[in-house]
Each structure stands twice: as C-alpha cells, then as structure tokens.
Amino acid sequence: MFIPTTTFLQRLSALLPVFLSIAFATTLPKPPGPYDVYYNTAKMVDGGRIDPFDPKKGHRTVMTSIYLPVRCRVDLQPIAYLPPKTAAVESEIFAAYGLPNGTLQSLDLQVCPGPLRSQLREAEQLPVVIFSPAQNSPRHLYGLIAQAVASYGYIVVSIDHPYDADVVEFPDGSTVYAIDFTDEQIPVDVDTRAGDVSFVLNQLSCPGSVKDLLPGSKGLKTNKVAMFGHSLGGAAAAQAMLRDKRIVGGINLDGSFFSTVIKKGLDRPFLIFGHENKTQATDDSWAETWSHLRSWKLELGLAKSQHYTFSDLPALLNLLDAPKEILEAAAGRIGTLDGLRALDIVQAYVVAFLDLVLRHKNPEILHHSVAKFPEVSIIDK
C-alpha cells in the first residue's frame, strides 16, 4: 500500500475532525449485474513448492476468495469487507490519510449466504476468472470490483500472495506480513505469483481441494479461464499466461511488466489499461511487451485517474462521504474521477474483455470510444 508523505499528513491532520463523522456502519451497495454473489475464503497449501520468501522455507501457502454468481433465494446478508487483523493493519495505514480508526472495520459487503444446495450445480458451470492485486495491497481491497464482475456471470477467485500483501490473514488468525522486496526480487515475486495462479487453478478443478472454498462443489471448469490484475497483479497476469495455457486472455490494470513475458510475449488476447498519461510512451515495459503481443490487443487510457483508481479505494471514499478536502488531498493517488464512476468504468471494461475471450461476444466498447464512457480513450490496438 502507498505511504503518505509528510506534506500530505500535515494537510490532513487539520481535516481529521471533519472526517470523524463517517466512522459508522456502512453497508456497501449490491453489485450491478443480474446475479447476486456468494462469497467464501479458503487457505490453500502447495505441497510441491517451497516459498522463496519464507525464512523458514515452508510450503507456499496462499489465501483465496471466491465470488460466485447465484440467484439468491433468501435475503442478502452483510459480511465484513475486511477480516479483523487485515482491517486493523489497513486502518493504521489509512489513518494517515484522515480515515478514522474503525472506519474500515465498519464496512460490510452484501452477499448471498450459503449453503447453496441446488444452485451450486448451475453456478459452477460458469467461466472462471482469476484476480491478482497490487503489491502490498490485500485482495480484499478489490472486493467491490470482484463482486461487480461476478455479478455478470463470472466466477471470480482472488489470491493473496504472502510476503507481498501488507498482511495475509489465515483462518486460524495467523498472519504473514509484507517484506521489502529489492528491485532484483520483483521478477521473482512475479514468477512466484504466476506459480500461485497455476496452483490455485489446479485446486479449483479438484473436488477434494476446492471443498473448503466452495463446499459441495465437484470442481470448477479451469481448462479455459481468464485473468486480470492491478499493478504487479497485472504483470503477474501476463507472466501467468505465458506459463499456463489454460489462461486464454489477460488484463493488466496500470502495472509495469516484469520477467520473461516482456521479451517472449503472448499469443492470446491481452488488454492494458493505464491511468492518465501512463502509456507505451511513458513506460518502456509497456512498449516492449506490446511489440511482442501476437494476438488481439488493446491499450486504453482513463482520464482523471491515478494508480489506485483501479482499486476499490475511490469508491469507498465516495460511499463514506469523504469530505472534498480529503478527496483533493488523495487525488495524487486515486485521481479526481468520481469514485463510483471509476468503479463502473473498470468493471465495465473488465467484463467486456471477459465477454470477448470467454463468451465470444464482440463488445462495442473494445473497438472504439463510446459516448457512455467518454473518460476512456483507445490509445493503441
């Protein structure tokens, strides 16, 4: 997660009393699509890999979340947006931005409760999509985006990568905290993330392995999936595609590319979506990787955006009625685009790409600029 500057903190210290009024229970809105969403989490241990960042050389262990599209037959129920220790860590970080302690703990998602019973057989036939978050950002901070994508009929599985996220919280309450990666370790981290993705796909297709994440499931269809990621998660999406042919399309949301995919390229569809002024002209890794993309490809730009526009953060500040002064102070990180508008745009283009590669549709917004989304520009294709 990004670290605030001293000047930034000074500007916000005077605003803290103004912002205290938002620290009350907030139920986040239902996702926009035709489906409701069932949610669950599970720990997955890869007995075949040693974690390269674990000082004790233990087996690589990840946390996953599933967002499963369902037609809910009972009332939706609120669940915590963040698990308790993750909320505590992130609250301490965001306190520096004027967010009162306890605000993140007050957020609830609306989900369909289990057990799913008869709905499960139909739901588990839907396409699978993997999501990987930015470095230092827990997967939970993309819950609104993941839930929105799932509500259009995609099973979204998000992954926390230990020693990379600020904190990875396991079901027994144990935690793994982020380490400071050197520049030389970043490609190793991206390769490790790619390995996490292949491992999770293997687990999802196996009834015995997926049972904790999706009780009662006979396994999901993982022979043809897609992946999207933000920042380093976008780089991981590309590297995972290079290594695993089951991934038939990928999206990099505002991340530089790392590792061998830059020169080896890809032979399946790939979309890159950058914040304002992040293009092939400003990021050499984009330009070089683009030249090695041998299938359908598209580069988009989003006006009034910054790096964390491609997360839940702008929408959360909007839903929390953050004062104008806070939004202005955070603009260098989240942009000036309205938070809910940003969420709408990001999920719309992710879903359009998924429709292209997994449902063989031909969405108009992937071919030219449209009046519905004037903030989005086609940079290259």
PDB file of C-alpha atoms in Angstrom, residues 38-302:
ATOM      1  CA  TYR A  38     -21.955 -15.890  -2.815  1.00  0.00           C
ATOM      2  CA  TYR A  39     -18.653 -15.277  -1.028  1.00  0.00           C
ATOM      3  CA  ASN A  40     -16.207 -17.517   0.789  1.00  0.00           C
ATOM      4  CA  THR A  41     -12.493 -17.763   1.561  1.00  0.00           C
ATOM      5  CA  ALA A  42     -10.025 -20.622   1.920  1.00  0.00           C
ATOM      6  CA  LYS A  43      -6.377 -21.331   2.621  1.00  0.00           C
ATOM      7  CA  MET A  44      -4.515 -23.409   0.036  1.00  0.00           C
ATOM      8  CA  VAL A  45      -1.151 -25.084   0.705  1.00  0.00           C
ATOM      9  CA  ASP A  46       1.086 -26.068  -2.209  1.00  0.00           C
ATOM     10  CA  GLY A  47       2.991 -29.102  -1.007  1.00  0.00           C
ATOM     11  CA  GLY A  48       5.055 -29.085  -4.177  1.00  0.00           C
ATOM     12  CA  ARG A  49       6.651 -25.657  -3.740  1.00  0.00           C
ATOM     13  CA  ILE A  50       8.848 -24.055  -1.105  1.00  0.00           C
ATOM     14  CA  ASP A  51       8.040 -20.388  -0.542  1.00  0.00           C
ATOM     15  CA  PRO A  52      11.118 -18.451  -1.758  1.00  0.00           C
ATOM     16  CA  PHE A  53      10.388 -15.609   0.673  1.00  0.00           C
ATOM     17  CA  ASP A  54       9.669 -17.668   3.793  1.00  0.00           C
ATOM     18  CA  PRO A  55      12.694 -17.567   6.121  1.00  0.00           C
ATOM     19  CA  LYS A  56      11.615 -20.965   7.495  1.00  0.00           C
ATOM     20  CA  LYS A  57      11.416 -22.460   3.964  1.00  0.00           C
ATOM     21  CA  GLY A  58       7.859 -23.657   4.431  1.00  0.00           C
ATOM     22  CA  HIS A  59       5.484 -24.723   1.681  1.00  0.00           C
ATOM     23  CA  ARG A  60       3.941 -21.915  -0.343  1.00  0.00           C
ATOM     24  CA  THR A  61       0.548 -21.073   1.182  1.00  0.00           C
ATOM     25  CA  VAL A  62      -1.985 -18.625  -0.250  1.00  0.00           C
ATOM     26  CA  MET A  63      -5.361 -17.254   0.767  1.00  0.00           C
ATOM     27  CA  THR A  64      -8.170 -17.143  -1.758  1.00  0.00           C
ATOM     28  CA  SER A  65     -11.626 -15.607  -2.023  1.00  0.00           C
ATOM     29  CA  ILE A  66     -14.409 -16.775  -4.302  1.00  0.00           C
ATOM     30  CA  TYR A  67     -17.180 -14.565  -5.678  1.00  0.00           C
ATOM     31  CA  LEU A  68     -19.758 -16.963  -7.120  1.00  0.00           C
ATOM     32  CA  PRO A  69     -22.715 -15.720  -9.212  1.00  0.00           C
ATOM     33  CA  VAL A  70     -26.016 -17.110  -7.903  1.00  0.00           C
ATOM     34  CA  ARG A  71     -29.742 -16.370  -7.947  1.00  0.00           C
ATOM     35  CA  CYS A  72     -30.181 -15.831  -4.235  1.00  0.00           C
ATOM     36  CA  ARG A  73     -33.436 -17.231  -2.855  1.00  0.00           C
ATOM     37  CA  VAL A  74     -33.080 -15.651   0.565  1.00  0.00           C
ATOM     38  CA  ASP A  75     -32.245 -12.170   1.787  1.00  0.00           C
ATOM     39  CA  LEU A  76     -28.693 -11.000   1.238  1.00  0.00           C
ATOM     40  CA  GLN A  77     -26.578 -10.854   4.376  1.00  0.00           C
ATOM     41  CA  PRO A  78     -23.842  -8.400   5.377  1.00  0.00           C
ATOM     42  CA  ILE A  79     -20.320  -9.709   5.928  1.00  0.00           C
ATOM     43  CA  ALA A  80     -17.212  -7.789   6.918  1.00  0.00           C
ATOM     44  CA  TYR A  81     -15.452  -6.174   3.965  1.00  0.00           C
ATOM     45  CA  LEU A  82     -12.105  -6.929   5.636  1.00  0.00           C
ATOM     46  CA  PRO A  83     -11.194  -9.665   8.142  1.00  0.00           C
ATOM     47  CA  PRO A  84     -10.264  -8.265  11.579  1.00  0.00           C
ATOM     48  CA  LYS A  85      -6.460  -8.274  11.537  1.00  0.00           C
ATOM     49  CA  THR A  86      -6.331  -7.077   7.942  1.00  0.00           C
ATOM     50  CA  ALA A  87      -8.737  -4.277   8.831  1.00  0.00           C
ATOM     51  CA  ALA A  88      -6.538  -3.287  11.768  1.00  0.00           C
ATOM     52  CA  VAL A  89      -3.395  -3.143   9.622  1.00  0.00           C
ATOM     53  CA  GLU A  90      -5.059  -1.201   6.815  1.00  0.00           C
ATOM     54  CA  SER A  91      -6.798   1.135   9.271  1.00  0.00           C
ATOM     55  CA  GLU A  92      -3.428   2.080  10.722  1.00  0.00           C
ATOM     56  CA  ILE A  93      -2.116   2.830   7.236  1.00  0.00           C
ATOM     57  CA  PHE A  94      -5.164   4.833   6.195  1.00  0.00           C
ATOM     58  CA  ALA A  95      -5.325   6.767   9.446  1.00  0.00           C
ATOM     59  CA  ALA A  96      -2.513   8.819   7.950  1.00  0.00           C
ATOM     60  CA  TYR A  97      -4.957   9.918   5.257  1.00  0.00           C
ATOM     61  CA  GLY A  98      -7.510  11.155   7.754  1.00  0.00           C
ATOM     62  CA  LEU A  99      -9.569   7.977   7.885  1.00  0.00           C
ATOM     63  CA  PRO A 100     -10.760   7.494  11.482  1.00  0.00           C
ATOM     64  CA  ASN A 101      -9.748   4.292  13.201  1.00  0.00           C
ATOM     65  CA  GLY A 102     -12.566   1.785  12.876  1.00  0.00           C
ATOM     66  CA  THR A 103     -13.867   3.059   9.553  1.00  0.00           C
ATOM     67  CA  LEU A 104     -12.647   0.089   7.523  1.00  0.00           C
ATOM     68  CA  GLN A 105     -13.945  -2.253  10.219  1.00  0.00           C
ATOM     69  CA  SER A 106     -17.396  -0.719   9.725  1.00  0.00           C
ATOM     70  CA  LEU A 107     -17.714  -1.717   6.058  1.00  0.00           C
ATOM     71  CA  ASP A 108     -19.920  -4.643   5.019  1.00  0.00           C
ATOM     72  CA  LEU A 109     -20.426  -6.389   1.687  1.00  0.00           C
ATOM     73  CA  GLN A 110     -23.858  -7.766   0.779  1.00  0.00           C
ATOM     74  CA  VAL A 111     -23.640 -11.439  -0.184  1.00  0.00           C
ATOM     75  CA  CYS A 112     -25.854 -14.462  -0.659  1.00  0.00           C
ATOM     76  CA  PRO A 113     -25.443 -16.793   2.327  1.00  0.00           C
ATOM     77  CA  GLY A 114     -24.748 -20.493   1.952  1.00  0.00           C
ATOM     78  CA  PRO A 115     -25.338 -23.351   1.732  1.00  0.00           C
ATOM     79  CA  LEU A 116     -26.092 -23.120  -1.980  1.00  0.00           C
ATOM     80  CA  ARG A 117     -27.503 -26.640  -2.455  1.00  0.00           C
ATOM     81  CA  SER A 118     -29.347 -26.881  -5.793  1.00  0.00           C
ATOM     82  CA  GLN A 119     -27.908 -23.598  -7.096  1.00  0.00           C
ATOM     83  CA  LEU A 120     -24.356 -24.898  -6.926  1.00  0.00           C
ATOM     84  CA  ARG A 121     -24.534 -27.260  -9.917  1.00  0.00           C
ATOM     85  CA  GLU A 122     -25.602 -24.435 -12.223  1.00  0.00           C
ATOM     86  CA  ALA A 123     -23.238 -21.854 -10.765  1.00  0.00           C
ATOM     87  CA  GLU A 124     -20.106 -23.979 -11.003  1.00  0.00           C
ATOM     88  CA  GLN A 125     -20.536 -24.290 -14.785  1.00  0.00           C
ATOM     89  CA  LEU A 126     -19.830 -20.574 -15.232  1.00  0.00           C
ATOM     90  CA  PRO A 127     -16.450 -19.278 -16.504  1.00  0.00           C
ATOM     91  CA  VAL A 128     -13.628 -18.822 -14.000  1.00  0.00           C
ATOM     92  CA  VAL A 129     -11.612 -15.610 -13.701  1.00  0.00           C
ATOM     93  CA  ILE A 130      -8.523 -15.138 -11.515  1.00  0.00           C
ATOM     94  CA  PHE A 131      -7.618 -11.803  -9.908  1.00  0.00           C
ATOM     95  CA  SER A 132      -4.238 -10.726  -8.501  1.00  0.00           C
ATOM     96  CA  PRO A 133      -3.874  -7.456  -6.526  1.00  0.00           C
ATOM     97  CA  ALA A 134      -1.201  -4.768  -6.440  1.00  0.00           C
ATOM     98  CA  GLN A 135       1.954  -5.221  -4.407  1.00  0.00           C
ATOM     99  CA  ASN A 136       1.278  -4.523  -0.715  1.00  0.00           C
ATOM    100  CA  SER A 137      -2.485  -4.432  -1.316  1.00  0.00           C
ATOM    101  CA  PRO A 138      -4.630  -7.203   0.205  1.00  0.00           C
ATOM    102  CA  ARG A 139      -7.057  -8.847  -2.205  1.00  0.00           C
ATOM    103  CA  HIS A 140      -9.950  -7.585  -0.081  1.00  0.00           C
ATOM    104  CA  LEU A 141      -9.349  -4.001  -1.236  1.00  0.00           C
ATOM    105  CA  TYR A 142     -10.724  -5.062  -4.633  1.00  0.00           C
ATOM    106  CA  GLY A 143     -13.843  -6.740  -3.268  1.00  0.00           C
ATOM    107  CA  LEU A 144     -16.257  -4.294  -4.884  1.00  0.00           C
ATOM    108  CA  ILE A 145     -14.633  -4.762  -8.293  1.00  0.00           C
ATOM    109  CA  ALA A 146     -14.529  -8.557  -7.943  1.00  0.00           C
ATOM    110  CA  GLN A 147     -18.139  -8.695  -6.777  1.00  0.00           C
ATOM    111  CA  ALA A 148     -19.258  -6.442  -9.639  1.00  0.00           C
ATOM    112  CA  VAL A 149     -17.531  -8.640 -12.235  1.00  0.00           C
ATOM    113  CA  ALA A 150     -19.001 -11.775 -10.658  1.00  0.00           C
ATOM    114  CA  SER A 151     -22.498 -10.296 -10.809  1.00  0.00           C
ATOM    115  CA  TYR A 152     -22.291 -10.518 -14.609  1.00  0.00           C
ATOM    116  CA  GLY A 153     -21.875 -14.280 -14.523  1.00  0.00           C
ATOM    117  CA  TYR A 154     -18.175 -14.896 -13.883  1.00  0.00           C
ATOM    118  CA  ILE A 155     -16.706 -16.892 -11.004  1.00  0.00           C
ATOM    119  CA  VAL A 156     -14.006 -14.576  -9.667  1.00  0.00           C
ATOM    120  CA  VAL A 157     -11.270 -16.064  -7.497  1.00  0.00           C
ATOM    121  CA  SER A 158      -8.844 -13.582  -5.946  1.00  0.00           C
ATOM    122  CA  ILE A 159      -5.481 -14.514  -4.454  1.00  0.00           C
ATOM    123  CA  ASP A 160      -3.400 -13.012  -1.665  1.00  0.00           C
ATOM    124  CA  HIS A 161       0.322 -13.597  -2.201  1.00  0.00           C
ATOM    125  CA  PRO A 162       2.210 -13.973   1.130  1.00  0.00           C
ATOM    126  CA  TYR A 163       5.137 -11.654   1.894  1.00  0.00           C
ATOM    127  CA  ASP A 164       3.783  -9.353  -0.826  1.00  0.00           C
ATOM    128  CA  ALA A 165       0.436  -8.105   0.555  1.00  0.00           C
ATOM    129  CA  ASP A 166       0.577  -5.806   3.608  1.00  0.00           C
ATOM    130  CA  VAL A 167      -0.878  -8.699   5.552  1.00  0.00           C
ATOM    131  CA  VAL A 168      -2.233 -12.126   4.640  1.00  0.00           C
ATOM    132  CA  GLU A 169      -4.650 -13.343   7.300  1.00  0.00           C
ATOM    133  CA  PHE A 170      -5.358 -17.067   7.599  1.00  0.00           C
ATOM    134  CA  PRO A 171      -8.471 -18.748   9.052  1.00  0.00           C
ATOM    135  CA  ASP A 172      -6.729 -19.635  12.324  1.00  0.00           C
ATOM    136  CA  GLY A 173      -5.860 -15.968  12.878  1.00  0.00           C
ATOM    137  CA  SER A 174      -2.192 -16.338  11.941  1.00  0.00           C
ATOM    138  CA  THR A 175      -0.703 -13.712   9.655  1.00  0.00           C
ATOM    139  CA  VAL A 176       2.128 -13.147   7.201  1.00  0.00           C
ATOM    140  CA  TYR A 177       3.322  -9.584   6.710  1.00  0.00           C
ATOM    141  CA  ALA A 178       4.937  -7.938   3.700  1.00  0.00           C
ATOM    142  CA  ILE A 179       8.680  -7.771   3.265  1.00  0.00           C
ATOM    143  CA  ASP A 180      10.588  -5.069   1.417  1.00  0.00           C
ATOM    144  CA  PHE A 181      11.415  -6.500  -1.982  1.00  0.00           C
ATOM    145  CA  THR A 182      14.569  -5.355  -3.727  1.00  0.00           C
ATOM    146  CA  ASP A 183      14.405  -4.488  -7.421  1.00  0.00           C
ATOM    147  CA  GLU A 184      16.081  -7.819  -8.140  1.00  0.00           C
ATOM    148  CA  GLN A 185      13.368  -9.687  -6.236  1.00  0.00           C
ATOM    149  CA  ILE A 186      10.421  -8.200  -8.127  1.00  0.00           C
ATOM    150  CA  PRO A 187      10.718 -10.586 -11.130  1.00  0.00           C
ATOM    151  CA  VAL A 188      10.998 -13.474  -8.654  1.00  0.00           C
ATOM    152  CA  ASP A 189       7.837 -12.226  -6.958  1.00  0.00           C
ATOM    153  CA  VAL A 190       6.017 -12.042 -10.297  1.00  0.00           C
ATOM    154  CA  ASP A 191       7.130 -15.578 -11.187  1.00  0.00           C
ATOM    155  CA  THR A 192       6.025 -16.775  -7.747  1.00  0.00           C
ATOM    156  CA  ARG A 193       2.632 -15.153  -8.234  1.00  0.00           C
ATOM    157  CA  ALA A 194       2.337 -16.915 -11.599  1.00  0.00           C
ATOM    158  CA  GLY A 195       3.050 -20.192  -9.828  1.00  0.00           C
ATOM    159  CA  ASP A 196       0.358 -19.347  -7.284  1.00  0.00           C
ATOM    160  CA  VAL A 197      -2.142 -18.903 -10.109  1.00  0.00           C
ATOM    161  CA  SER A 198      -1.424 -22.287 -11.695  1.00  0.00           C
ATOM    162  CA  PHE A 199      -1.594 -23.957  -8.290  1.00  0.00           C
ATOM    163  CA  VAL A 200      -4.952 -22.343  -7.484  1.00  0.00           C
ATOM    164  CA  LEU A 201      -6.354 -23.380 -10.872  1.00  0.00           C
ATOM    165  CA  ASN A 202      -5.336 -26.962 -10.115  1.00  0.00           C
ATOM    166  CA  GLN A 203      -7.067 -26.773  -6.741  1.00  0.00           C
ATOM    167  CA  LEU A 204     -10.258 -25.299  -8.167  1.00  0.00           C
ATOM    168  CA  SER A 205     -10.748 -28.202 -10.561  1.00  0.00           C
ATOM    169  CA  CYS A 206     -10.281 -30.884  -7.891  1.00  0.00           C
ATOM    170  CA  PRO A 207     -13.330 -31.731  -5.717  1.00  0.00           C
ATOM    171  CA  GLY A 208     -11.174 -32.678  -2.752  1.00  0.00           C
ATOM    172  CA  SER A 209      -9.194 -29.449  -2.904  1.00  0.00           C
ATOM    173  CA  VAL A 210     -11.951 -26.937  -3.647  1.00  0.00           C
ATOM    174  CA  LYS A 211     -14.278 -28.126  -0.865  1.00  0.00           C
ATOM    175  CA  ASP A 212     -13.133 -25.527   1.676  1.00  0.00           C
ATOM    176  CA  LEU A 213     -13.585 -22.664  -0.768  1.00  0.00           C
ATOM    177  CA  LEU A 214     -16.815 -23.940  -2.304  1.00  0.00           C
ATOM    178  CA  PRO A 215     -18.434 -26.591  -0.089  1.00  0.00           C
ATOM    179  CA  GLY A 216     -20.255 -29.269  -2.051  1.00  0.00           C
ATOM    180  CA  SER A 217     -18.580 -28.454  -5.359  1.00  0.00           C
ATOM    181  CA  LYS A 218     -17.461 -31.213  -7.696  1.00  0.00           C
ATOM    182  CA  GLY A 219     -14.851 -28.863  -9.131  1.00  0.00           C
ATOM    183  CA  LEU A 220     -14.831 -25.825 -11.383  1.00  0.00           C
ATOM    184  CA  LYS A 221     -14.029 -25.739 -15.091  1.00  0.00           C
ATOM    185  CA  THR A 222     -10.471 -24.424 -15.344  1.00  0.00           C
ATOM    186  CA  ASN A 223      -9.422 -25.589 -18.798  1.00  0.00           C
ATOM    187  CA  LYS A 224     -10.282 -22.156 -20.208  1.00  0.00           C
ATOM    188  CA  VAL A 225     -10.070 -19.186 -17.842  1.00  0.00           C
ATOM    189  CA  ALA A 226      -9.120 -15.513 -17.903  1.00  0.00           C
ATOM    190  CA  MET A 227      -7.138 -13.354 -15.502  1.00  0.00           C
ATOM    191  CA  PHE A 228      -6.918  -9.709 -14.549  1.00  0.00           C
ATOM    192  CA  GLY A 229      -4.722  -7.900 -12.083  1.00  0.00           C
ATOM    193  CA  HIS A 230      -3.820  -4.458 -10.825  1.00  0.00           C
ATOM    194  CA  SER A 231      -0.271  -3.107 -10.832  1.00  0.00           C
ATOM    195  CA  LEU A 232       2.070  -6.018 -10.020  1.00  0.00           C
ATOM    196  CA  GLY A 233      -1.014  -8.210 -10.297  1.00  0.00           C
ATOM    197  CA  GLY A 234      -1.296  -7.110 -13.920  1.00  0.00           C
ATOM    198  CA  ALA A 235       2.305  -8.123 -14.508  1.00  0.00           C
ATOM    199  CA  ALA A 236       1.501 -11.446 -12.847  1.00  0.00           C
ATOM    200  CA  ALA A 237      -1.466 -11.916 -15.193  1.00  0.00           C
ATOM    201  CA  ALA A 238       0.840 -11.656 -18.200  1.00  0.00           C
ATOM    202  CA  GLN A 239       3.506 -13.926 -16.711  1.00  0.00           C
ATOM    203  CA  ALA A 240       0.905 -16.492 -15.641  1.00  0.00           C
ATOM    204  CA  MET A 241      -0.492 -16.507 -19.188  1.00  0.00           C
ATOM    205  CA  LEU A 242       2.984 -17.177 -20.536  1.00  0.00           C
ATOM    206  CA  ARG A 243       3.376 -20.171 -18.233  1.00  0.00           C
ATOM    207  CA  ASP A 244      -0.148 -21.588 -18.243  1.00  0.00           C
ATOM    208  CA  LYS A 245      -2.090 -22.158 -21.467  1.00  0.00           C
ATOM    209  CA  ARG A 246      -5.358 -22.517 -19.559  1.00  0.00           C
ATOM    210  CA  ILE A 247      -5.419 -18.718 -19.294  1.00  0.00           C
ATOM    211  CA  VAL A 248      -6.858 -17.611 -22.637  1.00  0.00           C
ATOM    212  CA  GLY A 249      -6.923 -13.865 -22.004  1.00  0.00           C
ATOM    213  CA  GLY A 250      -5.498 -11.324 -19.589  1.00  0.00           C
ATOM    214  CA  ILE A 251      -5.765  -7.733 -18.374  1.00  0.00           C
ATOM    215  CA  ASN A 252      -3.068  -5.556 -16.851  1.00  0.00           C
ATOM    216  CA  LEU A 253      -4.621  -2.659 -14.938  1.00  0.00           C
ATOM    217  CA  ASP A 254      -1.951   0.043 -14.731  1.00  0.00           C
ATOM    218  CA  GLY A 255       1.017  -2.180 -13.931  1.00  0.00           C
ATOM    219  CA  SER A 256       4.501  -2.238 -15.405  1.00  0.00           C
ATOM    220  CA  PHE A 257       5.578  -5.584 -16.851  1.00  0.00           C
ATOM    221  CA  PHE A 258       8.323  -7.753 -15.362  1.00  0.00           C
ATOM    222  CA  SER A 259      10.042 -11.071 -16.019  1.00  0.00           C
ATOM    223  CA  THR A 260      10.320 -13.129 -19.185  1.00  0.00           C
ATOM    224  CA  VAL A 261       6.951 -12.221 -20.709  1.00  0.00           C
ATOM    225  CA  ILE A 262       8.367  -8.839 -21.761  1.00  0.00           C
ATOM    226  CA  LYS A 263      10.525 -10.407 -24.468  1.00  0.00           C
ATOM    227  CA  LYS A 264       8.665 -13.669 -25.058  1.00  0.00           C
ATOM    228  CA  GLY A 265       5.264 -12.038 -25.449  1.00  0.00           C
ATOM    229  CA  LEU A 266       1.882 -13.752 -25.680  1.00  0.00           C
ATOM    230  CA  ASP A 267      -0.185 -15.429 -28.382  1.00  0.00           C
ATOM    231  CA  ARG A 268      -3.575 -14.864 -26.714  1.00  0.00           C
ATOM    232  CA  PRO A 269      -5.667 -11.688 -26.233  1.00  0.00           C
ATOM    233  CA  PHE A 270      -4.357  -9.090 -23.806  1.00  0.00           C
ATOM    234  CA  LEU A 271      -5.630  -5.694 -22.641  1.00  0.00           C
ATOM    235  CA  ILE A 272      -3.626  -2.967 -20.900  1.00  0.00           C
ATOM    236  CA  PHE A 273      -5.490  -0.146 -19.172  1.00  0.00           C
ATOM    237  CA  GLY A 274      -3.497   2.798 -17.860  1.00  0.00           C
ATOM    238  CA  HIS A 275      -4.139   5.812 -15.699  1.00  0.00           C
ATOM    239  CA  GLU A 276      -3.957   9.244 -17.276  1.00  0.00           C
ATOM    240  CA  ASN A 277      -0.626   9.649 -19.119  1.00  0.00           C
ATOM    241  CA  LYS A 278       0.567   6.092 -18.442  1.00  0.00           C
ATOM    242  CA  THR A 279       1.125   4.712 -21.931  1.00  0.00           C
ATOM    243  CA  GLN A 280       3.703   2.924 -24.028  1.00  0.00           C
ATOM    244  CA  ALA A 281       5.347   6.320 -24.415  1.00  0.00           C
ATOM    245  CA  THR A 282       5.863   6.693 -20.654  1.00  0.00           C
ATOM    246  CA  ASP A 283       6.508   3.066 -19.622  1.00  0.00           C
ATOM    247  CA  ASP A 284       9.230   1.218 -21.522  1.00  0.00           C
ATOM    248  CA  SER A 285       7.990  -2.155 -20.275  1.00  0.00           C
ATOM    249  CA  TRP A 286       4.628  -1.479 -21.910  1.00  0.00           C
ATOM    250  CA  ALA A 287       6.227  -0.581 -25.228  1.00  0.00           C
ATOM    251  CA  GLU A 288       8.474  -3.632 -25.314  1.00  0.00           C
ATOM    252  CA  THR A 289       5.800  -6.077 -24.186  1.00  0.00           C
ATOM    253  CA  TRP A 290       3.289  -4.590 -26.638  1.00  0.00           C
ATOM    254  CA  SER A 291       5.647  -5.303 -29.525  1.00  0.00           C
ATOM    255  CA  HIS A 292       5.618  -8.993 -28.560  1.00  0.00           C
ATOM    256  CA  LEU A 293       1.860  -9.415 -28.182  1.00  0.00           C
ATOM    257  CA  ARG A 294       0.928 -11.544 -31.189  1.00  0.00           C
ATOM    258  CA  SER A 295      -2.849 -11.844 -30.773  1.00  0.00           C
ATOM    259  CA  TRP A 296      -5.737  -9.416 -30.200  1.00  0.00           C
ATOM    260  CA  LYS A 297      -4.500  -6.500 -28.103  1.00  0.00           C
ATOM    261  CA  LEU A 298      -5.792  -3.174 -26.867  1.00  0.00           C
ATOM    262  CA  GLU A 299      -4.353  -0.263 -24.905  1.00  0.00           C
ATOM    263  CA  LEU A 300      -6.773   2.010 -23.058  1.00  0.00           C
ATOM    264  CA  GLY A 301      -6.319   5.189 -21.047  1.00  0.00           C
ATOM    265  CA  LEU A 302      -8.558   6.565 -18.302  1.00  0.00           C
TER     266      LEU A 302
END
